[in-house]
PDB file of C-alpha atoms and ligand atoms in Angstrom:
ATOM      1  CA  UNK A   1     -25.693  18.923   3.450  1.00 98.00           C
ATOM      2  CA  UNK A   2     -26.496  21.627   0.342  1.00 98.00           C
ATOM      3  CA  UNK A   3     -29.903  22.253   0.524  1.00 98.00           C
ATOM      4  CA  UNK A   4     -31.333  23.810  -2.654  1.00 98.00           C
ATOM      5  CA  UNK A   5     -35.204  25.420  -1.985  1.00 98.00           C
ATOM      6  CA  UNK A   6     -36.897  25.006  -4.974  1.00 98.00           C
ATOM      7  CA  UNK A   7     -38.925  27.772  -5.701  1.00 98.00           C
ATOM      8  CA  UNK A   8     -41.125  26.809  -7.489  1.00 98.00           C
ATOM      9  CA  UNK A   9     -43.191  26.713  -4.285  1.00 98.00           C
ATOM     10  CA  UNK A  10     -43.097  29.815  -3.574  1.00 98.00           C
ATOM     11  CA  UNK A  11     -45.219  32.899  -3.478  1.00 97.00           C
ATOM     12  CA  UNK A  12     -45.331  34.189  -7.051  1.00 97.00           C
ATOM     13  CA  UNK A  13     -47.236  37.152  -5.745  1.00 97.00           C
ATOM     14  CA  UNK A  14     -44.416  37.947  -3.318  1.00 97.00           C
ATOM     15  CA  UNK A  15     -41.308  36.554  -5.104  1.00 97.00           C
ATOM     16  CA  UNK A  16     -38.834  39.099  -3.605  1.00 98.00           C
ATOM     17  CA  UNK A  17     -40.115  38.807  -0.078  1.00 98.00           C
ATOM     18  CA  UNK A  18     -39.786  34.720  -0.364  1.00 98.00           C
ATOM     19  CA  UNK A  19     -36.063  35.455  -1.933  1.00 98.00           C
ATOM     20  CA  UNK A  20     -35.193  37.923   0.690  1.00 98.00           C
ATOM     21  CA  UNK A  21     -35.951  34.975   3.240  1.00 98.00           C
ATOM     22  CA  UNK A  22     -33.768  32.663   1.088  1.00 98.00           C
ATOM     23  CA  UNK A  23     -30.916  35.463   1.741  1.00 98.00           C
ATOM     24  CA  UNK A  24     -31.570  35.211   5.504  1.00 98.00           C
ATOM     25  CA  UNK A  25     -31.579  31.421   5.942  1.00 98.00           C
ATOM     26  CA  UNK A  26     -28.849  28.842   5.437  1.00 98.00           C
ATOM     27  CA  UNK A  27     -29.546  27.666   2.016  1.00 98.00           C
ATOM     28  CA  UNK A  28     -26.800  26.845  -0.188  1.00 98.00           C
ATOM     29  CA  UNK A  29     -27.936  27.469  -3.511  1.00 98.00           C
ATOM     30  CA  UNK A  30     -31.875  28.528  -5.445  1.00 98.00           C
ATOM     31  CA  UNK A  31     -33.375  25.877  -7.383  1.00 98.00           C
ATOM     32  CA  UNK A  32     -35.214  26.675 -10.350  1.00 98.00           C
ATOM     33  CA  UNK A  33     -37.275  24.595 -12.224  1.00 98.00           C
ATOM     34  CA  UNK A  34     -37.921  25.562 -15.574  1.00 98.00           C
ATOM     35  CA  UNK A  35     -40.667  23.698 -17.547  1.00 98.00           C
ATOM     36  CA  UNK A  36     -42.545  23.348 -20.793  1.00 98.00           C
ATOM     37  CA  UNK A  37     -45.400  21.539 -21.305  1.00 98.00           C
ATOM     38  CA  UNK A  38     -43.872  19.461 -23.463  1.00 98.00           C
ATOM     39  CA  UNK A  39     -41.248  17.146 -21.574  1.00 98.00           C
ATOM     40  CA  UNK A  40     -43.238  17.596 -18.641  1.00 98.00           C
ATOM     41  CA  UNK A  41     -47.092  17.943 -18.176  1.00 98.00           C
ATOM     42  CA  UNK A  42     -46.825  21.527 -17.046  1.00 98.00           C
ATOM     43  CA  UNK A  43     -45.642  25.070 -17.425  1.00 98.00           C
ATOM     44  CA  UNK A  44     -43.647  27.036 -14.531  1.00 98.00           C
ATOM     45  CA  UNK A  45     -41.824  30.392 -15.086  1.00 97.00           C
ATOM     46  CA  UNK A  46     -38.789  31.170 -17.741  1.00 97.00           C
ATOM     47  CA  UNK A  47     -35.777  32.790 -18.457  1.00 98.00           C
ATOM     48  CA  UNK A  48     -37.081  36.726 -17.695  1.00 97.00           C
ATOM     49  CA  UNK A  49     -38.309  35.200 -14.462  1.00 97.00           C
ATOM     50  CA  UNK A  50     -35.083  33.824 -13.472  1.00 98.00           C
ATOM     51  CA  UNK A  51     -32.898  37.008 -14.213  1.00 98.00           C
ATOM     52  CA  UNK A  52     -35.583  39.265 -12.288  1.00 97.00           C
ATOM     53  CA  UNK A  53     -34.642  36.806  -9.271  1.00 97.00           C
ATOM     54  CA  UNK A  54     -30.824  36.446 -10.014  1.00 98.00           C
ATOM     55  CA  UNK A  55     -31.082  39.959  -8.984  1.00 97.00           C
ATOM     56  CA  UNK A  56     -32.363  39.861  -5.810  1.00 98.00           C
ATOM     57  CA  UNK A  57     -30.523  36.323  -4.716  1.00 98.00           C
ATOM     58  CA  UNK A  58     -27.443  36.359  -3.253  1.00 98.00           C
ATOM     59  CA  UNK A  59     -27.165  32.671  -3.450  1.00 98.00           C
ATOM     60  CA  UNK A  60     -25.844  30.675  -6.734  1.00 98.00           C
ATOM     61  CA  UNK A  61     -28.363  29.639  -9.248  1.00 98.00           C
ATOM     62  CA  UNK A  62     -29.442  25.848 -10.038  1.00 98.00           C
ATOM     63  CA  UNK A  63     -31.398  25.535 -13.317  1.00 98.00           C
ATOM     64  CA  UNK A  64     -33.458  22.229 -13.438  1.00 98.00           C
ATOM     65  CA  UNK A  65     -34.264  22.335 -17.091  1.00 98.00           C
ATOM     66  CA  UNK A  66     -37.037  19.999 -17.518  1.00 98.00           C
ATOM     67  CA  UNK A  67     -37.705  21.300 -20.870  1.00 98.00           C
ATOM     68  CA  UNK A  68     -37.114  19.117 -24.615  1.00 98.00           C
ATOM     69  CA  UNK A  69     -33.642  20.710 -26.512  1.00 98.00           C
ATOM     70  CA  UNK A  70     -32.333  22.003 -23.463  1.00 98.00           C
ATOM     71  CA  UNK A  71     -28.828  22.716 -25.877  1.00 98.00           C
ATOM     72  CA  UNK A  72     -31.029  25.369 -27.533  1.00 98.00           C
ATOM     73  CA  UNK A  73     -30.904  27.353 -24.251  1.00 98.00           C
ATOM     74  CA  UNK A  74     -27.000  27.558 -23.039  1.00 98.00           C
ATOM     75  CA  UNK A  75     -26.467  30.605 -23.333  1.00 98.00           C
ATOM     76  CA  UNK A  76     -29.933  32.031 -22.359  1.00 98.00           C
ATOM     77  CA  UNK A  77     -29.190  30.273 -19.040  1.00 98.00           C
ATOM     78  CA  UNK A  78     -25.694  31.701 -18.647  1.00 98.00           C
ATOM     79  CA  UNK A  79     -27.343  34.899 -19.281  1.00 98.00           C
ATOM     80  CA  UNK A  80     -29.432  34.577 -16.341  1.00 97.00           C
ATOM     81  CA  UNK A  81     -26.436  34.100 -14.282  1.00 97.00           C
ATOM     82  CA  UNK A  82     -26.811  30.555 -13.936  1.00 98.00           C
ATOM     83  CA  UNK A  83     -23.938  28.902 -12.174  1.00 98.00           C
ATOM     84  CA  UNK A  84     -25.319  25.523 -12.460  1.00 98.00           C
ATOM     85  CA  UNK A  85     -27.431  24.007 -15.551  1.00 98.00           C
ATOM     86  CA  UNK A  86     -29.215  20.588 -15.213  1.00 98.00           C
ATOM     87  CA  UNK A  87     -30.223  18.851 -18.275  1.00 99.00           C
ATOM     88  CA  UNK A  88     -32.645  15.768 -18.374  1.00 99.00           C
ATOM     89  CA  UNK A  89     -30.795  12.573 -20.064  1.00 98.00           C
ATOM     90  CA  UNK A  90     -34.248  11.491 -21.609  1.00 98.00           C
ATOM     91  CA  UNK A  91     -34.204  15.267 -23.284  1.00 98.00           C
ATOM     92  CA  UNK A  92     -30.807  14.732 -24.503  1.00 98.00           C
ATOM     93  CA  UNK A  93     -30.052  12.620 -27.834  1.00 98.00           C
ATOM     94  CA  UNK A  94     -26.195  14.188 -27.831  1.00 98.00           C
ATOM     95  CA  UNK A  95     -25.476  14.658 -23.832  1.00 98.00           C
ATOM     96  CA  UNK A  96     -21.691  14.331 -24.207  1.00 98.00           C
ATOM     97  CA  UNK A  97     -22.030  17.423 -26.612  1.00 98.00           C
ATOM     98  CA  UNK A  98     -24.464  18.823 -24.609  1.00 98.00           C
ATOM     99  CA  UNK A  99     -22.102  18.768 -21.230  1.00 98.00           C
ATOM    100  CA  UNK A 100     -19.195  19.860 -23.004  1.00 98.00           C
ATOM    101  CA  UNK A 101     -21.015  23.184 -24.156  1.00 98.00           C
ATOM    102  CA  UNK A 102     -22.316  24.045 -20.597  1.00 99.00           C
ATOM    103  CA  UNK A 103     -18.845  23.416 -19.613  1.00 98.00           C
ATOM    104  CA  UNK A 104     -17.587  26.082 -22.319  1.00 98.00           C
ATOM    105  CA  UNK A 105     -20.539  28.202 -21.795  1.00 98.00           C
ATOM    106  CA  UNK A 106     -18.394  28.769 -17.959  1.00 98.00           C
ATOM    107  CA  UNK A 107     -21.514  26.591 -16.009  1.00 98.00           C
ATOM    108  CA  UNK A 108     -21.387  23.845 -14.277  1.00 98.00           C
ATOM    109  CA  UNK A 109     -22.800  20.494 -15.546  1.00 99.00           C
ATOM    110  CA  UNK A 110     -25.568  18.697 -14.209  1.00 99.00           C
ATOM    111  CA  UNK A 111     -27.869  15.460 -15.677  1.00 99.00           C
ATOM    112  CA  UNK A 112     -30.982  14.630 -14.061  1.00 99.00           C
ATOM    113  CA  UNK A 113     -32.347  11.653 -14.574  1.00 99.00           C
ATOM    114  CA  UNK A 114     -36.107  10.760 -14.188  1.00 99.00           C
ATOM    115  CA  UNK A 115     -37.797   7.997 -11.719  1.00 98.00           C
ATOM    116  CA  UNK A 116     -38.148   5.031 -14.650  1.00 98.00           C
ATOM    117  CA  UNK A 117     -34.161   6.052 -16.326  1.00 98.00           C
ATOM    118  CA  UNK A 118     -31.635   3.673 -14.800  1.00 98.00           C
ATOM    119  CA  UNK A 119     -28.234   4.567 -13.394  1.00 98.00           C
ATOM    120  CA  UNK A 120     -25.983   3.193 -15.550  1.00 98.00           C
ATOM    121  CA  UNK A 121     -27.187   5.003 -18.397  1.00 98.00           C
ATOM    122  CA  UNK A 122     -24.558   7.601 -16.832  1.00 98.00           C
ATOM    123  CA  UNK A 123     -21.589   5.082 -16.911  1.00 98.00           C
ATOM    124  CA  UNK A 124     -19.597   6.591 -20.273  1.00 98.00           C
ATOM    125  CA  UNK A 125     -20.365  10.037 -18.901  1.00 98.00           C
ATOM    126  CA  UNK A 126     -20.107  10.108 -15.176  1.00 98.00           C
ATOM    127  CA  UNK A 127     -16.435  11.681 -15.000  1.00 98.00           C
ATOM    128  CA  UNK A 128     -18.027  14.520 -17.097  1.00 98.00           C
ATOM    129  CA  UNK A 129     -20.415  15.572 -14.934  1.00 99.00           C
ATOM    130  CA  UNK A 130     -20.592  18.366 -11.744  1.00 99.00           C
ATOM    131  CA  UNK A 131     -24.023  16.897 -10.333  1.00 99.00           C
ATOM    132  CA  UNK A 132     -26.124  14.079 -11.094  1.00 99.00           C
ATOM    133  CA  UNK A 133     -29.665  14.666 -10.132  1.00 99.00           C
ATOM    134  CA  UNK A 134     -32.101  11.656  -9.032  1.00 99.00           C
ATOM    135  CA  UNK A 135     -35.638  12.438  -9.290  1.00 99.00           C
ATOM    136  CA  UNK A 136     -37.561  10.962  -6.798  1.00 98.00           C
ATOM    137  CA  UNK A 137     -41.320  11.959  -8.136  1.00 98.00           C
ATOM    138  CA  UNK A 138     -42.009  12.245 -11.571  1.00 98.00           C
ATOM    139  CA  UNK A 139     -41.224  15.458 -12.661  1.00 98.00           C
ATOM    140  CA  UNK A 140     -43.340  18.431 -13.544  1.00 98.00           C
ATOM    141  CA  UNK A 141     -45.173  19.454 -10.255  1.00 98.00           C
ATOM    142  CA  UNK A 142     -44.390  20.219  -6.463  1.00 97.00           C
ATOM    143  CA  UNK A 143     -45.786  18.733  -3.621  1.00 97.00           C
ATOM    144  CA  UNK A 144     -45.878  14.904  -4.706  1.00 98.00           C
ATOM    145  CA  UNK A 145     -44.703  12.007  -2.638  1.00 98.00           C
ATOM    146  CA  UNK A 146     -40.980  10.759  -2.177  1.00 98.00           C
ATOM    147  CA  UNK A 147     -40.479   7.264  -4.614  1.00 98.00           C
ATOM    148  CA  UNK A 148     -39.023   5.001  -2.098  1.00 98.00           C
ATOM    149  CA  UNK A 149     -36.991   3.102  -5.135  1.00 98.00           C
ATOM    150  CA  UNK A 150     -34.799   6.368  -4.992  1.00 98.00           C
ATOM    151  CA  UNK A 151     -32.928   4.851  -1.659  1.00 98.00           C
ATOM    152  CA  UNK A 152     -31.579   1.854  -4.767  1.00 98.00           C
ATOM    153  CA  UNK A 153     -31.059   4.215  -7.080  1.00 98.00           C
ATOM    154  CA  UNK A 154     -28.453   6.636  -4.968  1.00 98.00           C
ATOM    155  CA  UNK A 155     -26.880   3.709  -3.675  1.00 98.00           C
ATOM    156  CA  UNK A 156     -26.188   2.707  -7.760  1.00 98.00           C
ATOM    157  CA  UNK A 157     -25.163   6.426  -7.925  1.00 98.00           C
ATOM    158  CA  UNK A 158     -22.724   6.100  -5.120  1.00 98.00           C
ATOM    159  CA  UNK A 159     -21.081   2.916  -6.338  1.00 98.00           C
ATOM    160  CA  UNK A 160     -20.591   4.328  -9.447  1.00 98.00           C
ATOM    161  CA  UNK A 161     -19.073   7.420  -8.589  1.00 98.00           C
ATOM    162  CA  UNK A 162     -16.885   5.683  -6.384  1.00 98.00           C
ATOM    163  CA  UNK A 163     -15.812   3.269  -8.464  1.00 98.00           C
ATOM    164  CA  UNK A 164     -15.392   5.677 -11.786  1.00 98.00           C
ATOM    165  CA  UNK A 165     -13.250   8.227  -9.876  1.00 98.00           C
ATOM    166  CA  UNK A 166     -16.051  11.327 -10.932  1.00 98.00           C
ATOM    167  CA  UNK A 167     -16.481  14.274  -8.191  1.00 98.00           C
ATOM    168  CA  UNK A 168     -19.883  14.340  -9.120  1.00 98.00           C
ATOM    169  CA  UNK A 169     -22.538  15.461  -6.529  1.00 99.00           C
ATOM    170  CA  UNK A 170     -25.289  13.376  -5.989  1.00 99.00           C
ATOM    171  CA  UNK A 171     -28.524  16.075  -5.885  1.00 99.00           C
ATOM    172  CA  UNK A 172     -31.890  14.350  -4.749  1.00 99.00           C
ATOM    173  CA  UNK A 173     -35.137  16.160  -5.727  1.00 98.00           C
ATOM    174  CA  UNK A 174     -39.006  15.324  -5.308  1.00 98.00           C
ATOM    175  CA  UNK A 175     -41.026  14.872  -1.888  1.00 98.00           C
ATOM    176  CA  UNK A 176     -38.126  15.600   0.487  1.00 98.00           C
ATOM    177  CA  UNK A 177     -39.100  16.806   3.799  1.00 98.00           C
ATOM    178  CA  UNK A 178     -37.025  16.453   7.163  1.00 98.00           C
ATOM    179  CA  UNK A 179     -38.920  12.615   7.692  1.00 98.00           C
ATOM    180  CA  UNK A 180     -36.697  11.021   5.176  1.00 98.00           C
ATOM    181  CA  UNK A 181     -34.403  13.804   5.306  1.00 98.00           C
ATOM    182  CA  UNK A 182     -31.984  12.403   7.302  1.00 98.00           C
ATOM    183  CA  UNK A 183     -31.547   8.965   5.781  1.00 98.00           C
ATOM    184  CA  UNK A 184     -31.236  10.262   2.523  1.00 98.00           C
ATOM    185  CA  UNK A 185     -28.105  11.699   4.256  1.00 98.00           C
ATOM    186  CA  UNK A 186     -27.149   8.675   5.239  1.00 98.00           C
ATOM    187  CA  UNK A 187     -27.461   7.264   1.801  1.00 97.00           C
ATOM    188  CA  UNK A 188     -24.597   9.551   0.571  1.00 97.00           C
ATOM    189  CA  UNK A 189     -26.797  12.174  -1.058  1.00 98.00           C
ATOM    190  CA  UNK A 190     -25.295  15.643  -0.818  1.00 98.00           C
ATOM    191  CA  UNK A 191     -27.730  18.139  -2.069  1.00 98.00           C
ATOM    192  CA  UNK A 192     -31.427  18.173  -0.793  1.00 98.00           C
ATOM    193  CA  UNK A 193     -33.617  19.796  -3.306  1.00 98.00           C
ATOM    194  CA  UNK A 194     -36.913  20.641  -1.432  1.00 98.00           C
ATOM    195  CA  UNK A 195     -40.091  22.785  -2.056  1.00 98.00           C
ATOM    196  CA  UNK A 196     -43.604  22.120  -0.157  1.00 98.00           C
ATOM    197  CA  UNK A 197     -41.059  21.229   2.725  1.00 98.00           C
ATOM    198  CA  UNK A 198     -39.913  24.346   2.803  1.00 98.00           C
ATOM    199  CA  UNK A 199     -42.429  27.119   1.434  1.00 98.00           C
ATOM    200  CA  UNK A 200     -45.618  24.868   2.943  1.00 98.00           C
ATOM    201  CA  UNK A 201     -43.579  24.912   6.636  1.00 98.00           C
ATOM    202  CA  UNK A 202     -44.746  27.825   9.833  1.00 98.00           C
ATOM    203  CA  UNK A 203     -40.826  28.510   9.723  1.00 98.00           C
ATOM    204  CA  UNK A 204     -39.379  27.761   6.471  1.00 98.00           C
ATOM    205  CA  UNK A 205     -35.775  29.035   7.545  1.00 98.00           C
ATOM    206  CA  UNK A 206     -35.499  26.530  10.138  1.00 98.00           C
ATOM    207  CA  UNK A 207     -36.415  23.641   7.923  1.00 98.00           C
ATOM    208  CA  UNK A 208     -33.637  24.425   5.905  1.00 98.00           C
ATOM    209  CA  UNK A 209     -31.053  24.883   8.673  1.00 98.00           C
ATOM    210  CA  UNK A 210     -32.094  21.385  10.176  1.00 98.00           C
ATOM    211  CA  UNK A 211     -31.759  20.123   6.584  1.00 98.00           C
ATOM    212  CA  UNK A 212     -28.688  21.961   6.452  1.00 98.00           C
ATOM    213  CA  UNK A 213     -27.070  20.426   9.477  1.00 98.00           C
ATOM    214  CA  UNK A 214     -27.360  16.977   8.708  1.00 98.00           C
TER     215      UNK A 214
HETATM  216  C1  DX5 B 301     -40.620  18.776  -9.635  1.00 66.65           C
HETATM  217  C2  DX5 B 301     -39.512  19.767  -9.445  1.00 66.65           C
HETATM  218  C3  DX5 B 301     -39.125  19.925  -8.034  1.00 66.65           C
HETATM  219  C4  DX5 B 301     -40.250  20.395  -7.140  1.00 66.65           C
HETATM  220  C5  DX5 B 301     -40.070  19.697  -5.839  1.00 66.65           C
HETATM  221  O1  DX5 B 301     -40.773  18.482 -10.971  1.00 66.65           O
HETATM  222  O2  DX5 B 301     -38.347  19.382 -10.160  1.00 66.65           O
HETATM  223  O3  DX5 B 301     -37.961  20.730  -7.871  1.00 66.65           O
HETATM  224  O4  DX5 B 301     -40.272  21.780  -6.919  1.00 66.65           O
HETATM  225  O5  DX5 B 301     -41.138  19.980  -5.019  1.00 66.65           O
HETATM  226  P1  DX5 B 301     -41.412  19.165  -3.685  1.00 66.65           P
HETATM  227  O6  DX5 B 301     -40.196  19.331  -2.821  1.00 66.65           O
HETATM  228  O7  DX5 B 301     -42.638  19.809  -3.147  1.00 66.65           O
HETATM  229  O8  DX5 B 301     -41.628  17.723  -4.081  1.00 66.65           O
HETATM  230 ZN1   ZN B 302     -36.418  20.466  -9.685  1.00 66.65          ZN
END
């Protein structure tokens, strides 16, 4: 399993110590959820933010734009030594464009799609795509719990990856913890997304390496 901390639970105050602990532990990649007030009902960090931590990660970037015009951004999210960038497909009127310029901008592509947005909105774009994202809260705020409708939804996911031929990852994020940890493995989902799980935990490096192992 990938797991992908998102860090948007953790210690503002102490950024570099909570990244330092990322280095340590077996996570895969740093999720970063960047958001605007506008698509979602809150505000988290932005771009300076997420350069002053590519600098101290040594683990690839995941950029969970949950922001309106995401397109406007490409190339402030290269900057930042993205490596992937994850657009919403209700923020998206052109997403085919939209993919293809993350593509060029050297990133790969990701499309998250939010609790109420059905799969097979994805079906003329699937083979396009690096990562598909499910949310499993509504997004815009940590800590909320898991959506049980997600279980459906990645099976959808599955069947249409399968049957379309994509290599697209299936990334789950919202309300993970190592409870339904393990049958979202079973459901075919290969990258946990988790934050409360992790940052709220006595030993957040071991919740990721049991994530990690399943
Ligand atoms: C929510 C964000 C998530 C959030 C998850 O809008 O996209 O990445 O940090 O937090 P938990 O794991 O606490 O639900
Ligand atoms: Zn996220």
């Amino acid at each position: 399993m990938i797991v992908s901390p998102s860090l948007l639970s953790a210690d503002f105050g102490h950024l570099a110590d909570d990244i330092a602990m990322l280095n340590r532990s077996q996570a895969h990649w740093l999720h970063c959820d960047v958001m605007d007030g506008t698509f979602v009902p809150n505000i988290s960090f932005g771009f300076p933010v997420i350069k002053a931590m590519s600098k101290l990660t040594v683990k690839p970037l995941d950029v969970h734009l949950m922001i309106v015009q995401p397109e406007k951004y490409i190339n402030a999210v290269r900057d930042c030594g993205a490596t992937i960038m994850n657009v919403h497909q209700e923020a998206c009127i052109h997403l085919d464009r939209t993919i293809h310029a993350i593509h060029q901008a050297g990133m790969k592509a990701a499309v998250t799609l939010n609790p109420s947005t059905p799969v097979c909105t994805l079906q003329d774009i699937i083979t396009e795509l690096d990562m598909v994202l499910l949310m499993s809260v509504n997004p815009g705020f940590g800590g909320q719990s898991y959506i049980e409708n997600t279980y459906a939804k990645i099976a959808r996911l599955r069947a249409l990856i399968n049957e379309s031929g994509s290599k697209a990852l299936i990334q789950v994020d919202g309300g993970v913890n190592l409870q339904n940890a393990p049958k979202l493995a079973q459901a075919g989902v290969d990258v946990l997304v988790a934050g409360s799980a992790v940052f709220g935990a006595q030993n957040p490096e071991q919740v990721i390496a049991q994530m990690a192992a399943l």
